[in-house]
Coordinates of C-alpha atoms in Angstrom, one line a residue:
M1 CA -4.4 -25.8 34.8
E2 CA -5.3 -25.1 38.6
N3 CA -8.3 -23.3 40.0
G4 CA -9.4 -22.4 36.5
L5 CA -6.2 -20.6 35.6
L6 CA -5.0 -21.1 32.1
Q7 CA -1.5 -22.3 31.7
V8 CA 1.4 -20.6 30.2
L9 CA 3.9 -22.7 28.6
T10 CA 7.4 -22.1 27.2
V11 CA 8.1 -24.4 24.2
P12 CA 11.6 -24.9 22.7
T13 CA 12.0 -24.2 18.9
A14 CA 14.6 -23.9 16.3
P15 CA 15.0 -20.8 14.2
Y16 CA 14.5 -20.4 10.4
P17 CA 17.0 -18.2 8.1
D18 CA 14.2 -16.7 6.1
Q19 CA 12.0 -14.6 8.3
R20 CA 13.3 -11.2 7.1
P21 CA 10.4 -8.8 7.0
G22 CA 10.2 -6.7 3.8
T23 CA 8.4 -3.3 3.5
S24 CA 5.1 -5.1 3.8
G25 CA 6.1 -7.6 6.4
L26 CA 6.7 -11.2 6.1
R27 CA 5.2 -12.8 3.0
K28 CA 5.4 -16.6 2.1
K29 CA 3.4 -19.2 0.5
V30 CA 0.7 -20.6 2.8
F31 CA 2.3 -23.9 2.6
I32 CA 5.4 -22.6 4.3
F33 CA 3.4 -21.5 7.3
Q34 CA 1.4 -24.7 7.3
S35 CA 4.3 -27.1 6.8
K36 CA 7.2 -25.7 8.6
R37 CA 7.0 -26.6 12.3
N38 CA 6.5 -23.5 14.6
Y39 CA 7.1 -21.1 11.5
L40 CA 4.2 -18.9 12.5
H41 CA 5.1 -19.1 16.3
N42 CA 8.6 -18.2 15.7
F43 CA 7.9 -15.0 13.8
I44 CA 5.1 -13.9 16.3
Q45 CA 7.4 -14.6 19.2
S46 CA 10.0 -12.5 17.5
I47 CA 7.6 -9.5 17.1
F48 CA 6.7 -9.6 20.7
S49 CA 10.3 -10.2 21.9
S50 CA 11.2 -6.9 19.7
I51 CA 9.1 -5.0 22.3
D52 CA 10.7 -4.3 25.6
L53 CA 8.9 -6.2 28.2
P54 CA 7.9 -3.1 30.5
D55 CA 6.4 -1.7 27.2
R56 CA 4.2 -4.6 26.4
Q57 CA 3.2 -5.5 30.0
G58 CA -0.4 -4.8 30.0
A59 CA -0.5 -3.1 26.8
T60 CA -3.1 -2.9 24.0
L61 CA -2.6 -4.6 20.7
V62 CA -4.7 -4.5 17.6
V63 CA -5.3 -7.6 15.4
G64 CA -6.9 -7.7 11.8
G65 CA -6.5 -8.6 8.4
D66 CA -8.0 -9.2 4.9
G67 CA -9.7 -12.6 5.7
R68 CA -7.4 -14.6 3.5
F69 CA -7.0 -18.4 3.8
F70 CA -5.1 -19.4 7.1
S71 CA -6.1 -16.1 8.8
R72 CA -8.2 -17.6 11.5
P73 CA -5.8 -20.4 12.8
A74 CA -3.1 -17.7 12.6
I75 CA -5.2 -15.4 14.8
G76 CA -5.8 -18.3 17.3
V77 CA -2.1 -18.6 17.7
I78 CA -1.6 -14.9 18.0
V79 CA -4.1 -14.5 20.8
Q80 CA -2.5 -17.5 22.8
M81 CA 1.0 -16.1 22.4
A82 CA -0.1 -12.4 23.1
A83 CA -1.6 -13.5 26.5
A84 CA 1.5 -15.5 27.3
N85 CA 3.9 -12.5 26.5
G86 CA 2.3 -10.1 28.9
I87 CA -0.1 -8.2 26.4
G88 CA -3.1 -7.0 28.6
H89 CA -5.7 -6.3 25.9
L90 CA -6.3 -7.3 22.4
I91 CA -8.8 -5.4 20.0
I92 CA -9.6 -7.8 17.0
G93 CA -12.0 -7.0 14.2
Q94 CA -15.1 -9.1 14.1
H95 CA -14.5 -12.5 12.3
G96 CA -10.7 -11.5 12.5
M97 CA -11.2 -8.9 9.7
M98 CA -10.2 -5.4 9.6
S99 CA -8.8 -3.3 6.8
T100 CA -5.3 -2.1 7.0
P101 CA -6.4 1.7 7.2
A102 CA -8.8 0.8 9.9
V103 CA -6.1 -1.1 11.9
S104 CA -4.1 2.2 11.6
C105 CA -7.0 4.2 12.8
V106 CA -7.8 1.9 15.7
I107 CA -4.1 1.7 17.0
R108 CA -4.2 5.7 16.9
K109 CA -7.6 6.0 18.6
Y110 CA -6.9 3.5 21.3
K111 CA -3.3 4.4 21.9
A112 CA -2.3 0.7 21.2
I113 CA 1.2 -0.4 21.5
G114 CA 0.8 -1.4 17.8
G115 CA -1.1 -4.0 15.5
I116 CA -0.6 -7.3 13.7
I117 CA -2.1 -7.3 10.3
L118 CA -2.7 -10.6 8.6
T119 CA -2.4 -9.8 4.8
A120 CA -0.6 -10.2 1.5
S121 CA -2.3 -7.1 0.1
H122 CA -2.9 -7.7 -3.5
N123 CA -1.0 -10.9 -3.7
P124 CA -3.3 -14.2 -4.4
G125 CA -5.0 -15.9 -1.7
G126 CA -6.3 -19.3 -1.0
P127 CA -4.6 -22.6 0.0
N128 CA -2.2 -22.2 -2.9
G129 CA -1.6 -18.5 -2.6
D130 CA 0.2 -16.2 -0.3
F131 CA 0.0 -15.3 3.4
G132 CA 1.6 -12.5 5.2
I133 CA 2.1 -10.9 8.7
K134 CA 2.9 -7.1 9.0
F135 CA 3.6 -5.2 12.4
N136 CA 2.5 -1.7 12.7
T137 CA 3.9 0.4 15.6
A138 CA 2.3 2.9 18.1
N139 CA 1.9 5.7 15.4
G140 CA -0.4 3.4 13.4
G141 CA 2.2 2.9 10.5
P142 CA 4.4 0.0 9.3
A143 CA 7.3 -0.6 11.5
K144 CA 10.5 1.2 10.7
E145 CA 13.6 -0.6 9.4
E146 CA 15.3 -0.7 12.9
V147 CA 12.2 -2.5 14.2
T148 CA 12.0 -5.0 11.4
S149 CA 15.7 -5.6 11.7
K150 CA 15.5 -6.3 15.3
I151 CA 12.5 -8.9 14.6
Y152 CA 14.6 -10.5 12.0
Q153 CA 17.6 -10.9 14.3
I154 CA 15.5 -12.3 17.0
S155 CA 14.1 -14.9 14.5
R156 CA 17.5 -16.1 13.5
T157 CA 18.4 -16.9 17.0
I158 CA 15.2 -17.9 18.8
E159 CA 15.2 -20.9 21.0
E160 CA 11.8 -20.9 22.7
F161 CA 8.4 -19.3 22.5
A162 CA 5.6 -18.6 25.2
I163 CA 2.0 -19.7 24.5
C164 CA -1.1 -20.3 26.5
P165 CA -2.6 -23.3 24.5
G166 CA -5.7 -23.5 26.3
L167 CA -7.1 -20.3 25.5
R168 CA -9.8 -20.1 22.9
V169 CA -11.6 -16.9 21.8
D170 CA -15.0 -16.2 20.0
L171 CA -14.3 -14.1 17.0
Q172 CA -17.8 -13.9 16.0
T173 CA -19.5 -12.1 19.1
L174 CA -19.0 -8.4 19.6
G175 CA -17.6 -7.5 23.1
K176 CA -15.0 -8.2 25.7
Q177 CA -13.9 -11.6 26.7
A178 CA -11.7 -12.2 29.9
F179 CA -9.4 -14.8 30.7
D180 CA -7.4 -15.7 34.0
L181 CA -4.0 -16.9 33.4
E182 CA -1.6 -18.4 35.9
N183 CA 1.1 -16.0 37.3
K184 CA -0.9 -13.0 36.0
F185 CA -2.5 -10.6 38.4
K186 CA -4.9 -9.1 35.9
P187 CA -7.2 -10.9 33.5
F188 CA -6.1 -11.0 30.0
T189 CA -8.9 -9.4 27.8
V190 CA -10.0 -9.7 24.1
E191 CA -12.4 -7.1 22.6
I192 CA -14.1 -8.1 19.5
V193 CA -15.1 -4.8 17.7
D194 CA -17.0 -3.8 14.6
P195 CA -14.2 -3.4 12.1
V196 CA -16.0 -0.6 10.2
E197 CA -17.2 1.9 12.8
S198 CA -14.2 3.5 14.1
Y199 CA -12.9 4.0 10.7
A200 CA -16.3 5.2 9.4
N201 CA -16.4 7.8 12.3
L202 CA -13.0 9.1 11.2
L203 CA -14.0 9.6 7.6
R204 CA -17.1 11.5 8.8
N205 CA -14.8 14.0 10.4
I206 CA -12.7 14.4 7.2
F207 CA -15.4 14.8 4.5
D208 CA -18.6 16.5 4.1
F209 CA -20.9 13.5 4.1
A210 CA -24.0 15.5 3.4
A211 CA -22.3 16.9 0.2
L212 CA -21.2 13.4 -0.9
K213 CA -24.8 12.0 -0.1
E214 CA -26.4 14.7 -2.4
L215 CA -23.8 13.7 -5.1
L216 CA -24.5 10.1 -4.9
S217 CA -28.1 10.1 -4.1
G218 CA -29.6 13.5 -4.8
E219 CA -31.9 14.6 -7.8
N220 CA -28.8 15.1 -10.2
H221 CA -26.7 12.0 -8.8
V222 CA -23.8 10.6 -10.5
S223 CA -23.9 6.8 -10.9
I224 CA -20.8 5.0 -9.5
R225 CA -19.4 1.3 -9.5
L226 CA -17.3 0.1 -6.8
D227 CA -15.5 -3.3 -6.7
A228 CA -14.2 -4.7 -3.5
M229 CA -12.6 -7.6 -5.3
H230 CA -13.8 -10.0 -2.5
G231 CA -11.4 -8.5 -0.1
V232 CA -11.8 -6.9 3.3
L233 CA -13.4 -3.7 2.1
G234 CA -16.6 -5.2 1.0
P235 CA -18.5 -4.4 4.2
Y236 CA -17.0 -0.8 4.5
V237 CA -18.3 0.0 1.0
K238 CA -21.7 -1.5 1.7
R239 CA -22.0 0.6 5.0
I240 CA -20.4 3.7 4.2
L241 CA -21.2 4.3 0.3
C242 CA -24.4 2.4 0.2
E243 CA -26.2 2.5 3.5
E244 CA -24.9 6.0 4.7
L245 CA -24.4 7.8 1.5
G246 CA -27.2 6.5 -0.6
C247 CA -25.8 4.5 -3.3
P248 CA -27.8 1.8 -4.8
A249 CA -26.9 -1.5 -3.4
N250 CA -26.1 -2.8 -6.9
S251 CA -23.4 -0.1 -7.2
A252 CA -21.1 -2.3 -5.1
I253 CA -19.9 -5.6 -6.5
N254 CA -17.8 -8.3 -5.1
C255 CA -18.4 -7.3 -1.7
V256 CA -18.5 -10.6 0.2
P257 CA -14.9 -11.3 1.5
L258 CA -13.6 -14.8 0.3
E259 CA -10.5 -16.6 1.6
D260 CA -9.2 -16.9 -2.1
F261 CA -10.8 -13.6 -3.3
G262 CA -12.8 -15.6 -5.9
G263 CA -9.8 -17.1 -7.5
Q264 CA -8.2 -13.9 -8.7
P265 CA -5.4 -11.8 -7.2
P266 CA -7.1 -8.9 -5.5
D267 CA -5.0 -6.4 -7.4
P268 CA -6.8 -3.2 -8.3
N269 CA -5.3 -2.6 -11.8
L270 CA -6.6 -2.9 -15.5
M271 CA -5.4 -6.8 -15.7
Y272 CA -7.3 -8.1 -12.7
A273 CA -10.2 -5.8 -11.9
T274 CA -12.0 -7.0 -15.1
D275 CA -15.4 -6.8 -13.6
L276 CA -15.1 -3.2 -12.9
V277 CA -13.4 -2.4 -16.1
D278 CA -16.0 -4.4 -18.1
S279 CA -19.0 -2.7 -16.5
M280 CA -17.6 0.9 -17.1
R281 CA -17.1 0.5 -20.8
D282 CA -20.7 1.2 -21.9
G283 CA -21.0 4.5 -20.1
Q284 CA -23.7 3.4 -17.6
Y285 CA -21.5 4.7 -14.8
D286 CA -19.9 8.0 -14.3
F287 CA -17.2 7.0 -11.7
G288 CA -15.7 3.5 -10.8
A289 CA -13.2 2.2 -8.3
A290 CA -11.5 -1.1 -7.2
F291 CA -9.8 -1.9 -4.0
D292 CA -7.2 -4.5 -3.0
G293 CA -7.4 -7.1 -0.5
D294 CA -6.7 -5.1 2.6
G295 CA -8.3 -1.9 1.4
D296 CA -5.1 0.2 1.2
R297 CA -4.8 0.5 -2.6
N298 CA -7.3 2.0 -5.2
M299 CA -7.7 2.3 -8.8
I300 CA -10.2 4.8 -10.2
L301 CA -11.8 5.0 -13.6
G302 CA -14.0 7.6 -15.2
K303 CA -17.0 7.3 -17.6
H304 CA -16.3 4.6 -20.6
G305 CA -13.4 3.4 -18.4
F306 CA -11.2 6.4 -18.5
F307 CA -8.2 5.5 -16.6
L308 CA -6.8 7.8 -13.9
T309 CA -3.1 7.1 -13.2
P310 CA -2.2 6.9 -9.5
S311 CA 0.4 9.7 -10.3
D312 CA -2.2 11.9 -11.7
S313 CA -4.6 11.0 -9.0
V314 CA -2.5 12.5 -6.2
A315 CA -1.5 15.6 -8.2
V316 CA -5.2 16.5 -8.8
I317 CA -6.2 15.8 -5.2
A318 CA -3.4 18.2 -4.3
D319 CA -4.4 21.0 -6.6
N320 CA -8.0 20.6 -5.0
I321 CA -7.1 19.7 -1.7
F322 CA -9.5 22.4 0.0
C323 CA -12.4 20.6 -1.5
I324 CA -12.0 18.3 1.4
P325 CA -13.1 20.0 4.8
Y326 CA -10.4 18.3 6.9
F327 CA -7.8 20.3 5.1
Q328 CA -9.6 23.6 5.5
H329 CA -9.2 23.1 9.2
T330 CA -5.7 21.6 9.4
G331 CA -3.9 23.4 6.5
V332 CA -1.4 21.8 4.2
R333 CA 2.0 21.0 5.7
G334 CA 3.5 19.3 2.6
F335 CA 3.0 16.9 -0.4
G336 CA 5.0 13.8 -0.8
R337 CA 5.4 11.0 -3.5
S338 CA 7.7 8.0 -3.9
M339 CA 10.7 8.5 -6.2
P340 CA 9.4 6.3 -8.9
T341 CA 5.9 8.1 -9.0
S342 CA 5.6 10.6 -11.9
T343 CA 6.5 14.3 -11.2
A344 CA 3.0 15.5 -11.8
L345 CA 2.7 16.3 -8.2
D346 CA 6.0 18.4 -8.2
R347 CA 4.3 20.9 -10.6
V348 CA 1.4 21.5 -8.1
A349 CA 3.7 21.7 -5.2
K350 CA 5.7 24.4 -7.1
A351 CA 2.7 26.3 -8.1
T352 CA 1.1 26.2 -4.7
K353 CA 4.6 26.8 -2.9
I354 CA 4.0 23.8 -0.9
E355 CA 7.0 21.7 0.0
L356 CA 7.4 18.4 -1.9
H357 CA 9.1 15.4 -0.5
E358 CA 10.5 12.7 -2.7
T359 CA 11.0 9.4 -0.6
P360 CA 12.0 5.9 -1.3
T361 CA 9.1 3.3 -2.0
D362 CA 7.8 2.6 1.5
W363 CA 5.0 4.2 3.4
R364 CA 6.9 4.5 6.5
F365 CA 8.9 7.2 5.1
F366 CA 5.8 9.3 4.8
G367 CA 4.8 8.3 8.2
N368 CA 7.9 9.9 9.7
L369 CA 7.3 13.1 8.0
M370 CA 3.6 13.2 8.9
D371 CA 4.5 12.4 12.7
A372 CA 7.0 15.5 12.4
G373 CA 4.0 17.7 11.1
M374 CA 5.7 18.1 7.7
L375 CA 3.4 16.1 5.3
S376 CA -0.5 16.2 4.8
L377 CA -0.8 14.4 1.4
C378 CA 1.0 11.7 -0.4
G379 CA 1.0 8.9 -3.1
E380 CA 2.8 6.3 -5.0
E381 CA 2.4 5.0 -8.5
G382 CA 1.4 1.6 -7.1
F383 CA -2.2 2.6 -6.5
G384 CA -1.5 4.0 -3.1
T385 CA -2.9 7.5 -2.0
G386 CA -3.4 8.8 1.5
G387 CA -3.4 11.7 4.0
D388 CA -2.1 12.3 7.5
H389 CA -5.4 11.1 9.2
I390 CA -3.7 7.7 9.6
R391 CA -0.4 6.3 8.7
E392 CA -1.1 4.0 5.9
K393 CA -2.3 4.5 2.3
D394 CA -6.1 4.4 2.2
G395 CA -8.1 3.2 -0.7
L396 CA -11.6 4.4 0.3
W397 CA -10.3 7.7 1.5
A398 CA -8.8 8.4 -1.9
V399 CA -12.2 7.6 -3.5
L400 CA -14.1 10.0 -1.2
A401 CA -11.4 12.6 -1.9
W402 CA -12.1 12.3 -5.6
L403 CA -15.9 12.3 -5.1
S404 CA -15.4 15.5 -2.9
I405 CA -13.7 17.2 -5.8
I406 CA -16.4 16.1 -8.3
A407 CA -19.1 17.3 -5.8
T408 CA -17.4 20.7 -5.5
R409 CA -16.5 21.2 -9.2
R410 CA -19.7 19.5 -10.6
Q411 CA -17.5 18.1 -13.5
S412 CA -16.7 14.6 -14.6
L413 CA -13.5 13.0 -13.7
E414 CA -12.3 13.0 -17.2
D415 CA -13.1 16.8 -17.5
I416 CA -11.2 17.5 -14.3
L417 CA -8.2 15.6 -15.5
K418 CA -8.1 17.3 -18.7
E419 CA -8.3 20.7 -17.1
H420 CA -5.5 19.9 -14.9
W421 CA -3.3 18.8 -18.0
L422 CA -4.1 22.0 -19.6
K423 CA -3.0 24.0 -16.4
Y424 CA 0.1 22.0 -15.6
G425 CA 1.0 19.9 -18.7
R426 CA 0.8 16.1 -18.7
N427 CA 3.2 13.2 -17.3
Y428 CA 2.9 10.2 -19.4
F429 CA 3.8 7.3 -17.0
T430 CA 3.9 3.5 -17.2
R431 CA 5.5 0.6 -15.2
Y432 CA 6.6 -2.8 -16.5
D433 CA 6.9 -5.6 -14.2
Y434 CA 9.0 -8.6 -14.8
E435 CA 8.1 -11.0 -11.9
N436 CA 9.5 -14.2 -10.6
I437 CA 12.8 -13.7 -12.2
D438 CA 15.8 -15.9 -11.0
I439 CA 17.3 -13.8 -8.1
D440 CA 20.9 -14.2 -9.3
A441 CA 20.3 -13.2 -12.9
A442 CA 18.3 -10.0 -11.6
C443 CA 20.9 -9.1 -9.1
D444 CA 23.8 -9.5 -11.6
M445 CA 21.8 -7.5 -14.3
M446 CA 21.2 -4.5 -11.7
E447 CA 24.8 -4.6 -10.5
D448 CA 26.1 -4.3 -14.2
L449 CA 23.6 -1.6 -14.9
E450 CA 24.6 0.4 -11.9
I451 CA 28.4 0.2 -13.0
L452 CA 27.4 1.4 -16.6
I453 CA 25.2 4.3 -15.5
S454 CA 27.8 5.3 -12.7
D455 CA 30.5 6.0 -15.4
K456 CA 31.1 9.6 -15.8
S457 CA 31.0 9.0 -19.7
F458 CA 27.3 8.0 -19.4
V459 CA 26.1 11.4 -18.6
K460 CA 25.7 13.4 -21.8
Q461 CA 25.2 10.3 -24.0
R462 CA 22.6 10.5 -26.5
F463 CA 19.9 7.9 -27.4
A464 CA 18.0 8.2 -30.7
V465 CA 14.7 6.4 -31.4
E466 CA 12.9 7.1 -34.6
D467 CA 12.8 11.1 -34.8
K468 CA 13.5 11.6 -30.8
I469 CA 16.7 12.2 -29.4
Y470 CA 17.2 11.8 -25.6
Q471 CA 20.2 13.1 -23.8
V472 CA 21.4 11.9 -20.4
E473 CA 21.4 14.6 -17.7
K474 CA 22.0 12.7 -14.4
A475 CA 22.3 9.1 -13.6
D476 CA 22.4 7.6 -10.1
N477 CA 21.4 5.2 -7.6
F478 CA 18.6 7.1 -5.5
E479 CA 19.4 7.7 -1.9
Y480 CA 17.3 9.7 0.6
T481 CA 18.2 11.8 3.7
D482 CA 15.2 11.9 6.0
P483 CA 14.9 15.6 7.0
V484 CA 13.3 14.5 10.3
D485 CA 16.1 12.4 11.7
S486 CA 18.9 12.7 9.1
T487 CA 18.9 8.9 8.5
I488 CA 20.3 8.0 5.1
T489 CA 18.5 5.4 2.9
R490 CA 20.7 4.1 0.1
N491 CA 20.2 2.0 -3.0
Q492 CA 16.6 2.7 -3.8
G493 CA 16.5 2.6 -7.5
L494 CA 18.6 3.3 -10.5
R495 CA 17.6 6.6 -12.0
I496 CA 18.5 8.0 -15.6
I497 CA 17.2 11.5 -15.9
F498 CA 17.1 13.1 -19.3
S499 CA 17.5 16.7 -20.4
D500 CA 13.9 17.2 -21.1
G501 CA 12.9 15.8 -17.6
S502 CA 11.8 12.3 -18.7
R503 CA 13.1 9.6 -16.5
I504 CA 13.9 5.8 -16.7
I505 CA 13.9 4.0 -13.4
Y506 CA 15.0 0.4 -12.5
R507 CA 14.1 -1.2 -9.1
L508 CA 14.6 -4.6 -7.8
G509 CA 12.4 -6.1 -5.2
G510 CA 8.6 -6.1 -5.0
T511 CA 6.2 -7.7 -2.5
G512 CA 5.7 -11.1 -4.0
A513 CA 6.3 -14.4 -2.0
E514 CA 8.7 -16.0 -4.4
G515 CA 11.6 -15.0 -6.9
A516 CA 12.7 -11.4 -7.9
T517 CA 10.6 -8.6 -9.6
V518 CA 12.3 -6.1 -11.8
R519 CA 10.3 -3.0 -12.3
I520 CA 11.0 -0.4 -15.0
Y521 CA 9.2 2.9 -14.6
I522 CA 9.0 5.4 -17.6
D523 CA 7.9 9.1 -17.1
S524 CA 7.8 11.5 -19.7
Y525 CA 6.3 15.2 -19.4
E526 CA 4.8 17.1 -22.4
R527 CA 3.7 20.6 -21.8
K528 CA 1.5 20.8 -24.7
L529 CA -1.6 18.9 -24.4
I530 CA -1.8 15.9 -26.8
F531 CA -4.2 13.0 -26.5
E532 CA -1.6 10.2 -27.4
D533 CA -1.9 6.6 -26.2
T534 CA 0.4 6.3 -23.2
Q535 CA 2.3 3.1 -24.6
V536 CA 2.7 4.8 -27.9
Q537 CA 4.0 8.1 -26.3
L538 CA 6.4 6.2 -24.3
A539 CA 7.6 3.5 -26.8
P540 CA 10.9 5.2 -27.6
L541 CA 11.9 5.5 -23.8
A542 CA 10.9 1.9 -23.4
T543 CA 13.2 0.9 -26.2
I544 CA 16.0 2.8 -24.8
A545 CA 15.3 1.2 -21.2
L546 CA 15.5 -2.2 -22.5
K547 CA 18.6 -1.3 -24.5
I548 CA 20.5 -0.1 -21.8
S549 CA 19.7 -2.9 -19.4
Q550 CA 19.6 -5.8 -21.8
L551 CA 16.7 -7.0 -19.7
H552 CA 15.2 -9.5 -22.2
H553 CA 18.7 -10.9 -22.8
R554 CA 19.8 -11.0 -19.2
T555 CA 16.7 -12.5 -17.7
G556 CA 15.3 -14.8 -20.6
R557 CA 12.1 -12.7 -20.6
N558 CA 10.5 -11.4 -23.8
G559 CA 8.2 -9.3 -22.1
P560 CA 6.7 -8.0 -18.9
S561 CA 4.4 -10.0 -16.6
L562 CA 2.3 -6.8 -16.1
I563 CA 2.1 -3.2 -17.4
T564 CA 0.4 -0.5 -15.5

């Protein structure tokens, strides 16, 4: 270092073959990042090298994450490498934390070139857990496949990375820090920002905060329970729901972010959000919600723990969309759901004459439609719901959307949902996850299953279980043609559609760090309102799904790891 200038080094390295980003970035066990030499550096350099030098020179980049174990040392490396690779300005959430929806918001607000999000979403944290790195592009959404493919190709041939090892940043103190680097004409700046404020301002412009405050703290207020599951959303819940909208401080639980999320996966479902589920049972609270590690997923419960499926959630929001002031101003351009999500939203779209888009399971497909002005509201069965205000699913937005509906209609969540079923009929929906299956066994099973359902003789086949008979009307491997750019995405899930509209869907993949996940989705529509337990109602279709796939025999599993 000469004259106080920080030195930029070029360091030789060797590639790794396993740095292919999935739909949610690169996710591996923490020890992979810790034990493999330059594993983190290689992937970060591959991200920077995927951006043309003129585009990244002097550009702004956002960095945030869910605060999981290994985040802070990773941010230190990202800062050093961003400076060495020509980035001009970094915006980082205080303590290195910023929810995924907030990162999307900040990217769009400051016209950044993109953002790096350190999260493995709802996967376990801590030294023995998972760590993830996700790159979002200038629209605020997850990088498209052509970008992630480019990152992967670079990672397979990488020979060196650039770094400024002497650069140290203070993540605690709000404000700008400037650093002079050798061979750089302008200082490299890092701005530590309040991770909540920009996002909170965005929500204030979407919802009627005065009406929400009356609902939550007025004379006839509802009692709510919010569980941040020790993820990044704790400070957001405290600031927005408690301090601004008037919820009692004890309405919010598990709001201190922890590197291991308190020893449980920060996964908002009935299995893992037990603190919320248990507290809702006695009827003390009218409304409850839990959020995942990085704040993009949500689970919502009514009084006595009445469970709202994500598929029903997006359908009801769609049917009551003008309870949200934002949509009164913008209008509604389209609805969207991922292919495995139940068809409840389709019925609302048909009744309201609003176009419906059925996409693969990947939020970036929604983002492409939003950028083209074709989509306003979307959801997926994996506890993700969102609007076109950002390009990510948004857990807190979904909760405020529901509270806006409750404030307008002055009914309970359960009553609103039951009226919806009376109006449209009910979709019974469930998902069975078989996790950490041997990859070869899972692939072989899916290949044989595709051969079976692709045979012309499979269509019109009948399957009888107890007193029910299901006849196959259509069977295929779902493919999607994007109406914006006509790109075709194939092999997105095996579908069996029956003559009554019921569906069985098989997908291979998931967002875990090891093994394969086989998911079976079952969706059945009933026009007449019956209050049957979902698993009981869907038992005949579940039996058929297992019989057709021979999953238990092919994988050695006698039951799913998770039922949602």
